Coordinates of C-alpha atoms and ligand atoms in Angstrom, one line a residue:
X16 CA -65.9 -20.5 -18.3
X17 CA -64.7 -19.1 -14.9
X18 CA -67.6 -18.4 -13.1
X19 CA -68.3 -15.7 -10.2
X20 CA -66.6 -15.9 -7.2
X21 CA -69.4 -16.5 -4.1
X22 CA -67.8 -13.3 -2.6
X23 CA -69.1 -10.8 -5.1
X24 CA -72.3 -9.0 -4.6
X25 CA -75.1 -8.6 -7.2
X26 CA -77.5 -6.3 -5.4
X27 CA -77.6 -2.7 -4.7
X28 CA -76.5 -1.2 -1.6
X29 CA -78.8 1.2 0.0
X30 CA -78.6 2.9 4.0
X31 CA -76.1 -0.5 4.4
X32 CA -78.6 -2.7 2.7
X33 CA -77.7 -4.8 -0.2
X34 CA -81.5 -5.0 -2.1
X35 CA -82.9 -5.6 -5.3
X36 CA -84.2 -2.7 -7.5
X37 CA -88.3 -1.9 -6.1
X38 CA -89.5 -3.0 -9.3
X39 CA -88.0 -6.8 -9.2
X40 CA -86.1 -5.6 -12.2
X41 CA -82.5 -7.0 -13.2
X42 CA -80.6 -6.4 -16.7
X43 CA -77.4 -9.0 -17.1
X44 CA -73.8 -8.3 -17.0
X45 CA -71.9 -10.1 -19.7
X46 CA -68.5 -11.6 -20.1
X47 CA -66.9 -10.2 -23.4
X48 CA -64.7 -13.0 -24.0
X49 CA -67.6 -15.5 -24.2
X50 CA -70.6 -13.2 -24.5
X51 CA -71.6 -15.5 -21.5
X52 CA -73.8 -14.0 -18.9
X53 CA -72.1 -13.7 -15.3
X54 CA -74.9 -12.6 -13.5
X55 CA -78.1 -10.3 -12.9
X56 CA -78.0 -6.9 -11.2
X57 CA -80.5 -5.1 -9.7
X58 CA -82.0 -2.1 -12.6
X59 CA -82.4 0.2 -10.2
X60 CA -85.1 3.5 -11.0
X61 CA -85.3 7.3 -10.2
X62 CA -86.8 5.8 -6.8
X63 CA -84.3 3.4 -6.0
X64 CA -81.9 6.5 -7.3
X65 CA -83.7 8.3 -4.0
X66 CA -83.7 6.5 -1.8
X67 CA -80.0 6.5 -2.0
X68 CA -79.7 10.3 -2.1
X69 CA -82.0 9.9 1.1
X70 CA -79.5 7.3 2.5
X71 CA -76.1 9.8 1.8
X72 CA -78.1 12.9 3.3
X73 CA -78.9 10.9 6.5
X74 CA -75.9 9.6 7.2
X75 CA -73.9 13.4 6.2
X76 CA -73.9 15.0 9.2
X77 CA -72.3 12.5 11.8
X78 CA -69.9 11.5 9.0
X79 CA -69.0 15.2 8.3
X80 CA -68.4 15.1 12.1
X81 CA -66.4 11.9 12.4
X82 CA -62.5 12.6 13.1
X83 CA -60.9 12.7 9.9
X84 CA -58.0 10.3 11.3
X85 CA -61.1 7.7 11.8
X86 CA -62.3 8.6 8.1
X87 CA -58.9 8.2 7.3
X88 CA -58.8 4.8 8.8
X89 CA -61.8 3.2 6.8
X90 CA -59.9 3.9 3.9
X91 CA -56.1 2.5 5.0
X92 CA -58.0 -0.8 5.5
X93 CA -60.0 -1.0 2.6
X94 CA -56.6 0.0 0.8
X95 CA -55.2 -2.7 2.9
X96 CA -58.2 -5.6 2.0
X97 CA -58.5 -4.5 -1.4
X98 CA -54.3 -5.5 -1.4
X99 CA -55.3 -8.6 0.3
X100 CA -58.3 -9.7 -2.0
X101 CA -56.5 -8.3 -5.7
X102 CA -56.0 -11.6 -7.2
X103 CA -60.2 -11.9 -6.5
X104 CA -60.9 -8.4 -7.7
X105 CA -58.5 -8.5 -11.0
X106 CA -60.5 -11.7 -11.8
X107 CA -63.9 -9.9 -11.4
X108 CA -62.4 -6.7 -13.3
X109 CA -61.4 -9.4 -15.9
X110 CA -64.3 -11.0 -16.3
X111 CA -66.9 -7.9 -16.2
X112 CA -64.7 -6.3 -18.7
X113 CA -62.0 -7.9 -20.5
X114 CA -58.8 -7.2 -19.7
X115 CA -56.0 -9.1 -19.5
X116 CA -55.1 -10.1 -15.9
X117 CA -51.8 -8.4 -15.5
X118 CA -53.8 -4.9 -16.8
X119 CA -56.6 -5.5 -14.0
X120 CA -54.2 -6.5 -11.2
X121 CA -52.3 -3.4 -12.0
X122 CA -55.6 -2.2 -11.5
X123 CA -56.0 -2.8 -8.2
X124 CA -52.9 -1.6 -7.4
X125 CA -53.4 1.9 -8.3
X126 CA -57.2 1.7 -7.5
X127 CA -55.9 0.8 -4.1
X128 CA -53.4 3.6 -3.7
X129 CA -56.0 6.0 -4.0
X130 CA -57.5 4.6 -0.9
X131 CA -54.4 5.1 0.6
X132 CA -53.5 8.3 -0.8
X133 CA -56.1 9.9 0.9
X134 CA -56.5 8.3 4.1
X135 CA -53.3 10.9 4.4
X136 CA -54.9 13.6 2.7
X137 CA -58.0 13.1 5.4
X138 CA -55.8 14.3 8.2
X139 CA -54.2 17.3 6.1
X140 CA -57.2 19.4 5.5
X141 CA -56.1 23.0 6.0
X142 CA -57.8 26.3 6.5
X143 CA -55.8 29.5 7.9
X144 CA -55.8 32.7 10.0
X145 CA -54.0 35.9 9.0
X146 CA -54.7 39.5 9.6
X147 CA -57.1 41.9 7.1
X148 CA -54.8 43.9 5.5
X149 CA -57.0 47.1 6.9
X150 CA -56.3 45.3 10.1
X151 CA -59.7 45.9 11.4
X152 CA -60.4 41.4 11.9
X153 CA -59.0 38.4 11.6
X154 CA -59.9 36.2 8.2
X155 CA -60.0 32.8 9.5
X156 CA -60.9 30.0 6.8
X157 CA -62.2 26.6 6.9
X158 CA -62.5 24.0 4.6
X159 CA -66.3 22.0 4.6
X160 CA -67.2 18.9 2.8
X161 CA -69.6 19.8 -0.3
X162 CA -72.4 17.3 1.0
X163 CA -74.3 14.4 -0.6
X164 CA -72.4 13.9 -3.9
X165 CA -73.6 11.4 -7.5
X166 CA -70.7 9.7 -9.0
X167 CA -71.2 8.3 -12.4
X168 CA -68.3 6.2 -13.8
X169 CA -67.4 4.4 -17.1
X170 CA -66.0 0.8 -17.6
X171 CA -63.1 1.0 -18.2
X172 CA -61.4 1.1 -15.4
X173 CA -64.2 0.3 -12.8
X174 CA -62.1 -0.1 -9.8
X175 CA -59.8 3.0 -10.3
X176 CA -62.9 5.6 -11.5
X177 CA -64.4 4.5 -8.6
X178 CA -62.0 4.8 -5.8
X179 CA -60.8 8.0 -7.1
X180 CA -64.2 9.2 -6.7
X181 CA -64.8 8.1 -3.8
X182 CA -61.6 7.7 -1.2
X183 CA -61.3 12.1 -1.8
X184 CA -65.3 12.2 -1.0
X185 CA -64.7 10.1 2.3
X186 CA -61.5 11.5 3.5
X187 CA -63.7 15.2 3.4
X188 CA -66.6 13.9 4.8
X189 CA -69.2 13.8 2.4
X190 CA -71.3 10.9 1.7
X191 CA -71.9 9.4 -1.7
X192 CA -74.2 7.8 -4.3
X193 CA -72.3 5.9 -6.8
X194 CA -73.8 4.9 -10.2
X195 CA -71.1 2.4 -11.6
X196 CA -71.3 1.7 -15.7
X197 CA -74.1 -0.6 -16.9
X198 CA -71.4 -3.1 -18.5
X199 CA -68.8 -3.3 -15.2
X200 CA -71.2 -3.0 -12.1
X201 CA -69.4 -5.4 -10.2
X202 CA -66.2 -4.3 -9.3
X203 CA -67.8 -1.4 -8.0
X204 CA -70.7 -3.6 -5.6
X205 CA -67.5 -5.4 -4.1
X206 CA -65.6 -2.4 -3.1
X207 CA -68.3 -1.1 -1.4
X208 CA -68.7 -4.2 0.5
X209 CA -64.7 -4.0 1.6
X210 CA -65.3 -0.5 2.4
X211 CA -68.3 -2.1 4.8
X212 CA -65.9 -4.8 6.3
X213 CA -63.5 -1.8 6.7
X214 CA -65.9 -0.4 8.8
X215 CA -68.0 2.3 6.8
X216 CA -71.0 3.5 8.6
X217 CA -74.5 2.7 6.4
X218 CA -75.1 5.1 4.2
X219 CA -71.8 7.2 3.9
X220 CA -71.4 5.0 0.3
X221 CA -74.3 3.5 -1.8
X222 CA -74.3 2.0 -4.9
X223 CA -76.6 1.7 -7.2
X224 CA -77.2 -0.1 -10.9
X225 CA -78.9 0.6 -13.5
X226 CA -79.6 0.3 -17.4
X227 CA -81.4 3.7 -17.4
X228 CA -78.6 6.3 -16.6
X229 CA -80.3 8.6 -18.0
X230 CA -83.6 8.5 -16.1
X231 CA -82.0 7.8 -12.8
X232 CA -79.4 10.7 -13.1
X233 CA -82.0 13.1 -13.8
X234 CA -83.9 12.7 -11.1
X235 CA -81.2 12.5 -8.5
X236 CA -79.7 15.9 -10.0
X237 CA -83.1 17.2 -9.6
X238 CA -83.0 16.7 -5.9
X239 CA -82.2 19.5 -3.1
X240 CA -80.1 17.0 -1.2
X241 CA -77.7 16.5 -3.7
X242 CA -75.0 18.9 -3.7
X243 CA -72.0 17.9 -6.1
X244 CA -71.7 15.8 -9.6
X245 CA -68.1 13.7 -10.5
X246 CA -68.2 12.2 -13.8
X247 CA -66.0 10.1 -15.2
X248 CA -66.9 9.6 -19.2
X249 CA -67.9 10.9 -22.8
X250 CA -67.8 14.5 -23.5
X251 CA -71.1 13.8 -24.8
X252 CA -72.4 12.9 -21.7
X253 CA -70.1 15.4 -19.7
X254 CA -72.0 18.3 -21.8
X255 CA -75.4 17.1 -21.1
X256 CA -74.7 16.4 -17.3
X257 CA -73.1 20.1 -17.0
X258 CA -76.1 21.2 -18.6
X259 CA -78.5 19.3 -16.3
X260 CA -75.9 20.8 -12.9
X261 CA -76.8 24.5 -14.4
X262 CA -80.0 24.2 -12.9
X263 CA -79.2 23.6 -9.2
X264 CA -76.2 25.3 -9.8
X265 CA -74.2 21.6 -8.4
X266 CA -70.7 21.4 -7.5
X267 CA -69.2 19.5 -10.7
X268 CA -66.2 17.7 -11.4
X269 CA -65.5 16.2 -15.7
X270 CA -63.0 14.2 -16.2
X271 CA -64.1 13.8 -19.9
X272 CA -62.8 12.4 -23.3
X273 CA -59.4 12.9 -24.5
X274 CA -57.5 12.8 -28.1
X275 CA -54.2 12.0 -26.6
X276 CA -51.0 13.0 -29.4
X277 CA -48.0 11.4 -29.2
X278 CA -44.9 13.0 -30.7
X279 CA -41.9 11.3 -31.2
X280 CA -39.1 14.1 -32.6
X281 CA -36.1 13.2 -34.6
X282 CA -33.4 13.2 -31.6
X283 CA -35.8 10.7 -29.8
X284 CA -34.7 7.2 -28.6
X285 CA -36.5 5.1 -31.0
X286 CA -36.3 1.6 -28.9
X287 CA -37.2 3.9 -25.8
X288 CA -40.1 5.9 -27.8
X289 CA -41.4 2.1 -29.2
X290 CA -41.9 1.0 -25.4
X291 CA -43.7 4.2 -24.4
X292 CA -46.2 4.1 -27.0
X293 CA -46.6 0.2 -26.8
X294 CA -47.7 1.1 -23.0
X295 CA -49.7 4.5 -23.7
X296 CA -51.2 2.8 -26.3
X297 CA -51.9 -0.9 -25.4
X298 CA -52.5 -0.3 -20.9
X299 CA -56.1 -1.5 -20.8
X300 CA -56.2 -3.0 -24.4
X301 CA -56.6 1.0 -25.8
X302 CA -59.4 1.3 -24.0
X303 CA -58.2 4.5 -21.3
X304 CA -58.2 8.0 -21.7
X305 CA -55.0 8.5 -21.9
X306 CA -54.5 6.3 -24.6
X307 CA -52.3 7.3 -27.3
X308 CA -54.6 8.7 -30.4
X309 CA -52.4 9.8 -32.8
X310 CA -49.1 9.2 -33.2
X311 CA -47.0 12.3 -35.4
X312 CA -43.7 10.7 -36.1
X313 CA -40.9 12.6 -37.6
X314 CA -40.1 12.1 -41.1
X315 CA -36.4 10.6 -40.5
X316 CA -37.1 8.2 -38.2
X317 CA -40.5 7.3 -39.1
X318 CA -39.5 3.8 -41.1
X319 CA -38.1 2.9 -38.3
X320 CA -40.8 3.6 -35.5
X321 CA -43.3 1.9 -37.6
X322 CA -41.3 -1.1 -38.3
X323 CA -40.7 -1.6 -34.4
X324 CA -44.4 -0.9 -33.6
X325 CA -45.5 -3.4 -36.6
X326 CA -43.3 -6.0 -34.9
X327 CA -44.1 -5.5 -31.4
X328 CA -47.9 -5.0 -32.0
X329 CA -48.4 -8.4 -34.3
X330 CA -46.2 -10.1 -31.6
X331 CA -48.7 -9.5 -28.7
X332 CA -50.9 -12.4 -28.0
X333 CA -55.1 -11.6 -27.6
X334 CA -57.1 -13.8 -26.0
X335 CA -59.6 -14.2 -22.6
X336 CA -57.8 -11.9 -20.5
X337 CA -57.8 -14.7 -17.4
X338 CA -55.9 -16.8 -19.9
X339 CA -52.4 -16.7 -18.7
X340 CA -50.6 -16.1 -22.0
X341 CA -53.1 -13.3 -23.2
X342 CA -51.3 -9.5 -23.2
X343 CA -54.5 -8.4 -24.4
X344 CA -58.0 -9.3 -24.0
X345 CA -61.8 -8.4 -25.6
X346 CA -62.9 -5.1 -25.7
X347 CA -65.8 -4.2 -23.4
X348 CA -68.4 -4.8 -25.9
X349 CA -69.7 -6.0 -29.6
X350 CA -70.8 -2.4 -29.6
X351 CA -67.3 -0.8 -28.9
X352 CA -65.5 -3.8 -31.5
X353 CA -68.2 -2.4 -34.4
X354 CA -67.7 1.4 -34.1
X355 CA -63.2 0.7 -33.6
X356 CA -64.3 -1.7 -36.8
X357 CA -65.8 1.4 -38.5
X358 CA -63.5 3.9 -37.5
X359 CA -60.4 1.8 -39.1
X360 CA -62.6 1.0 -42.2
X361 CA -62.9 5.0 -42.9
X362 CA -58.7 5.6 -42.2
X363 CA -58.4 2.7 -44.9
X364 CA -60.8 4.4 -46.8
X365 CA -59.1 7.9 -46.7
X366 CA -55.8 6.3 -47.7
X367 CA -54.2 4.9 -44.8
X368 CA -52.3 1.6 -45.0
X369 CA -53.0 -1.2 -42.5
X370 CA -49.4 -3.2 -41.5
X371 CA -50.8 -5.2 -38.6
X372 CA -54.3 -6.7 -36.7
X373 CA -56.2 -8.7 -39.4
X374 CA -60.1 -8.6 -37.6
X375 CA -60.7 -11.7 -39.9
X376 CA -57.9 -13.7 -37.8
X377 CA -60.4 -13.3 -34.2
X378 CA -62.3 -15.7 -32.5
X379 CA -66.1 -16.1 -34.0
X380 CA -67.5 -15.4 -30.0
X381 CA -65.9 -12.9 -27.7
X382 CA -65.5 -9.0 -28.9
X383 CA -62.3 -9.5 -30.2
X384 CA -60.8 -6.8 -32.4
X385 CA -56.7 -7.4 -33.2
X386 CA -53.8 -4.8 -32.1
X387 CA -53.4 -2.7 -35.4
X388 CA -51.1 -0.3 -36.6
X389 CA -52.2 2.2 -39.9
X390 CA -49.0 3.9 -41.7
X391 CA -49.4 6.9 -43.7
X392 CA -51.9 8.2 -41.8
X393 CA -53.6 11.6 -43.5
X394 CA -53.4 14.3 -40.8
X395 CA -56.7 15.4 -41.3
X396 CA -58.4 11.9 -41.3
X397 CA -61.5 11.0 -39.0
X398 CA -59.3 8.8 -36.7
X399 CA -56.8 11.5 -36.1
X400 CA -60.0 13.6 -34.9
X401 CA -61.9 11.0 -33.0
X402 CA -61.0 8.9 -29.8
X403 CA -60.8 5.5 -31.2
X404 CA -60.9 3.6 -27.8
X405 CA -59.5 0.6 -28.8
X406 CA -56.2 -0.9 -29.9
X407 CA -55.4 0.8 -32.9
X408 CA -52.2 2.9 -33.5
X409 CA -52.4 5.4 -36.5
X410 CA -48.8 6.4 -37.0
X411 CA -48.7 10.0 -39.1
X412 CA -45.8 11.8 -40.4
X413 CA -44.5 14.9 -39.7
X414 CA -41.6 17.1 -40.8
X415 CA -40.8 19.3 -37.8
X416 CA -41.7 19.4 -34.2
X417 CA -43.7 22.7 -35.0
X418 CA -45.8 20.7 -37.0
X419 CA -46.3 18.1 -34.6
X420 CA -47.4 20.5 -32.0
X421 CA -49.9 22.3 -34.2
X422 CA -51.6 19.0 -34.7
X423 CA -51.4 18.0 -31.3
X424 CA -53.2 21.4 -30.5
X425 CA -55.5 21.4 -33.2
X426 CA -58.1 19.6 -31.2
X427 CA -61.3 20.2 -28.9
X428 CA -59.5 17.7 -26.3
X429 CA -56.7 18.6 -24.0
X430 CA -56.6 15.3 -21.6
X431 CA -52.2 14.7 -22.0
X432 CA -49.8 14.5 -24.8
X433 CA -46.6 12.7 -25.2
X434 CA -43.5 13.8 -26.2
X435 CA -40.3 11.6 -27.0
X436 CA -36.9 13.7 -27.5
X437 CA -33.3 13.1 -25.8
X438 CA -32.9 16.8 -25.5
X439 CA -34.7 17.0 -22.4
X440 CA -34.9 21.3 -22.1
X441 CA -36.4 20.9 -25.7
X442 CA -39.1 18.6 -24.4
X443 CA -40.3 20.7 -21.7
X444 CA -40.3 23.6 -23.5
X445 CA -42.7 22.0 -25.9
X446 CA -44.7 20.7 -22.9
X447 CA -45.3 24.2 -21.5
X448 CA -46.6 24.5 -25.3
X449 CA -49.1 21.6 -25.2
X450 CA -52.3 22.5 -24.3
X451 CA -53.2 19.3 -22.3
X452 CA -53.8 19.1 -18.1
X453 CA -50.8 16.2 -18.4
X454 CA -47.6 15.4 -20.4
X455 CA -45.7 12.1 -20.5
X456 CA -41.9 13.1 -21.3
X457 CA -40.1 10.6 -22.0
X458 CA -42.7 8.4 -20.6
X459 CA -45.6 6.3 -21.5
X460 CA -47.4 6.1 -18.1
X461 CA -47.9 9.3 -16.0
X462 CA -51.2 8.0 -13.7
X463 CA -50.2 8.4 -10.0
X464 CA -52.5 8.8 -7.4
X465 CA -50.1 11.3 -6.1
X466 CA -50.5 13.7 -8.8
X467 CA -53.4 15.7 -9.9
X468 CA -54.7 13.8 -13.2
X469 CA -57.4 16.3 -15.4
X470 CA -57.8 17.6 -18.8
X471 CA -57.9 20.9 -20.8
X472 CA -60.7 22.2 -23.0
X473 CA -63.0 19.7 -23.5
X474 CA -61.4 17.2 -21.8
X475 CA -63.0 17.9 -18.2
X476 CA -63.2 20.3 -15.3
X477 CA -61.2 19.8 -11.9
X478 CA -58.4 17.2 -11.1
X479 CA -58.2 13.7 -9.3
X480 CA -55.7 12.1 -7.2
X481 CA -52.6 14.9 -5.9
X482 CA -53.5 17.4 -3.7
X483 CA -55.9 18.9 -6.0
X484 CA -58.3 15.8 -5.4
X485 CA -59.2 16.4 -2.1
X486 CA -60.3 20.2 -2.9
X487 CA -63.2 19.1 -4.9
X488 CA -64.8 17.8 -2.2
X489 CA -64.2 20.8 0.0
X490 CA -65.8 24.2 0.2
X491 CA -64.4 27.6 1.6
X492 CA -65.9 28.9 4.6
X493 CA -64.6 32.6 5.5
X494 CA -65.1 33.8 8.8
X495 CA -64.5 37.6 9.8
X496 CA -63.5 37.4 13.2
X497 CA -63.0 40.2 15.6
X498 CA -61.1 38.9 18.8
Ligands
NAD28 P1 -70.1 7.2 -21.5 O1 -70.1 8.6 -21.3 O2 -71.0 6.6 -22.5 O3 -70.6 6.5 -20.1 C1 -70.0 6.8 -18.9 C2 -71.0 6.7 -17.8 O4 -72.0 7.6 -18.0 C3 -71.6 5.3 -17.6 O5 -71.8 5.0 -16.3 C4 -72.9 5.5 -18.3 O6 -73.9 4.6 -17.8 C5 -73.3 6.9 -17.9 N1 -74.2 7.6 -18.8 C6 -74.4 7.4 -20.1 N2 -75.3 8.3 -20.6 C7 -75.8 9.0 -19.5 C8 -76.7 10.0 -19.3 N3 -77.4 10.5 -20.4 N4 -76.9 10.5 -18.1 C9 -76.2 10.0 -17.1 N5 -75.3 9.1 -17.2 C10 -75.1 8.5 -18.4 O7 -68.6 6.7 -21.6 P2 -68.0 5.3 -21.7 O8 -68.1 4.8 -23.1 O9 -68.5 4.4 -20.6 O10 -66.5 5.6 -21.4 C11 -65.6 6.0 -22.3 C12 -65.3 7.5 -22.2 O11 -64.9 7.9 -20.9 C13 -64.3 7.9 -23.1 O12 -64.6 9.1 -23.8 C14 -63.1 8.2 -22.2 O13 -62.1 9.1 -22.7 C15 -63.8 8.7 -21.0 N6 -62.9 8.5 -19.8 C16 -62.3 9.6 -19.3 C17 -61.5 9.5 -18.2 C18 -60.8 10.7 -17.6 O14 -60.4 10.6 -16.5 N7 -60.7 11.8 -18.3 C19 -61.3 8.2 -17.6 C20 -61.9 7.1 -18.2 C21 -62.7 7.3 -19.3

């Protein structure tokens, strides 16, 4: 077993103080390829959960009022040591949550672009002046940071989550409280620190972990100094959270669940439409929100497909994602293995057809569950319905790219869709049709830090990374001047 590097930290940081929780109490963090324990991390309470509100709303104002090109600059160099460090971070990443090395380097990567991203986007906050029409004042707007803002993010990407959360926060000039997932605190506790080498004042960013979300998040939403909530998880959770903002009437950003369809038509490029799936659906081991759900193949060249995904899927090699051969590593958790478990159990059950991953072929320890395609599919199954999370590829048939469309649409979720065609006019035209916040066309990777990434419907409020990201940080302050 590879064990912690001396460089991460495993206690909260609050005002610029890295502390246990004020009860003494810790809750471990687990490896999921060995079920070893990695270490103990502060379980922080609503109190600890206060004091780091208190510690964001002290240190607002003279952040607010730092130059955004020196805001800016805190980020550049984190950007820059995260760069520096990502062989360290992609083995923490690894370790807290499983995947394979080359998925959490890439990780870093594009967590790390956010950084940069918006140490440009600090120095490009607008406002205007123009004339009233009635010409009777000048409207002169400017754009504010929201305040003290809560982050709660999931596991599986606990480096990216977090930056995109917080590099927009920082370039406006709010300070944050960030409440990193229970299984993957880590990553999170040493990004902060880099962001403290980079030289972020105490306070503007403070971390804290906990195994009672729940509690905690009540009670900072509850308090006046808190002025915005980003999530980054379950509908489930999204819904009660957005129930919870309705109170103080909070600032809230969702980026939520997702049921991502991916249609290949009949003109599509069938070796090019078998890579773009193998990445939509395999980046992160299946476990992202983009991840392809359901794929709606067309009748002609559905043999085909499947036969290539078959192949390609049994080929890949699963192991402990810091083994070097290993394309794809554990899932986060025996609790995430046993409901994937269940959810393939009930498509076999409703007549699908499993032609690769046998679950009896994994290790005994570890939360191993194989990569495993299901033909023949029914359209109206449970797995088409539900986000399965892991790395499981249900492969339905369809006659017509009407039909493929419908299903796509027929959902709650509206995170992004995938289209395959070689008639490129066709495929946007069926993108303007989808009703999801992205679309990969001809592609099976669209996350850029440069573009706004969001869902429809259920699948959140408010968009991360692009220019968008920055706004959600920002309020609107109209002045009526008379000169
Ligand atoms: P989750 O909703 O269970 O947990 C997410 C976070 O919320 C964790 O930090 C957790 O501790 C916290 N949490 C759980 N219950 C809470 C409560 N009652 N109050 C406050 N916080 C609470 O989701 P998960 O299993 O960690 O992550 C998977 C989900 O996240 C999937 O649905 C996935 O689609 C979604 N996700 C969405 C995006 C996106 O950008 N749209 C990105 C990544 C993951």
């Amino acid at each position: 077993m590879t064990s912690l590097s001396k460089n991460v930290p495993t206690q909260n940081l609050i005002a610029g103080v890295w502390g246990p929780a004020k009860t003494g109490k810790t809750f471990a963090v687990l490896n999921p390829a060995t079920d070893d324990e990695l270490c103990q991390v502060p379980d922080a309470d609503a109190g600890d959960g206060l004091a780091a509100v208190a510690a964001a709303h002290a240190a607002g104002p003279s952040w607010a009022a730092t130059a955004p090109r020196a805001r800016g600059e805190v980020l550049r160099k984190t950007y820059e040591l995260m760069i520096e460090r990502r062989e360290e971070i992609a083995t923490l990443i690894t370790q807290e949550m499983g995947k394979a090395l080359p998925d959490s380097r890439a990780e870093v990567n594009y967590a790390a672009e956010f950084f940069r991203w918006f140490s440009e986007e600090a120095v490009r906050i607008g406002g205007e002046v123009r004339r009233a029409p009635a010409g009777d004042k000048w409207i002169m707007t400017n754009r504010v940071p929201v305040g003290v803002c809560y982050f709660i993010t999931p596991w599986n990407f606990p480096a990216a989550m977090a930056t995109r959360k917080i590099g927009p926060a920082i370039a406006a000039g709010c300070t944050v409280v960030v409440k990193p997932a229970a299984e993957t605190p880590l990553t999170t506790l040493y990004i902060a620190k880099l962001m403290e080498e980079a030289g972020l004042p105490a306070g503007v960013v403070n971390v804290i972990t906990t195994h009672s979300a729940s509690a905690v998040s009540e009670a900072i939403l509850k308090d006046e100094r808190v002025a915005k909530i980003s999530f980054t998880g379950s509908t489930f959770v999204g819904k009660k959270l957005l129930h919870q903002a309705a109170d103080r009437v909070l600032r809230t950003s969702m980026e939520l669940g997702g049921n991502d369809p991916f249609i290949v038509c009949e003109d599509a490029d069938v070796a090019a439409a078998v890579d773009g799936a193998m990445l939509a659906k395999m980046r992160n081991g299946g476990q992202a929100c983009t991840a392809a759900n359901r794929f709606y193949v067309h009748e002609k060249i559905y043999d085909e497909f499947a036969a290539a995904m078959t192949a390609r899927m049994a080929a890949l090699v699963v192991g402990d994602g810091l083994d070097d051969k290993t394309q794809c590593g554990p899932v986060v958790s025996h609790k995430q293995k046993n409901e994937i478990a269940g959810m393939v159990d009930g498509a076999l059950a409703q007549g699908a057809k499993r032609v690769a991953g046998d679950p009896s072929a994994m290790p005994a320890k570890g939360a191993f569950y194989p990569p495993t395609v299901l033909v023949d599919v029914p359209k109206d199954s449970d797995i088409a319905r539900n986000e399965i999370f892991g790395p499981v590829a249900p492969l339905i048939k369809v006659s017509s790219d009407e039909e493929a469309l419908r299903l796509a649409n027929a959902s709650e979720f509206g995170l992004i869709g995938y289209i395959y065609t070689k008639d490129l006019a066709k495929g946007l035209r069926l993108s303007a049709r989808l009703e999801t916040g992205m679309v990969g066309l001809n592609r099976g990777l669209v996350s850029d830090p440069a573009a706004p990434f969001g869902g429809m419907k259920e699948s959140g409020l408010g968009r991360e990374g692009g220019f968008e990201g920055i706004d959600e940080f920002l309020e609107t302050q109209y002045v009526a001047v008379e000169w």
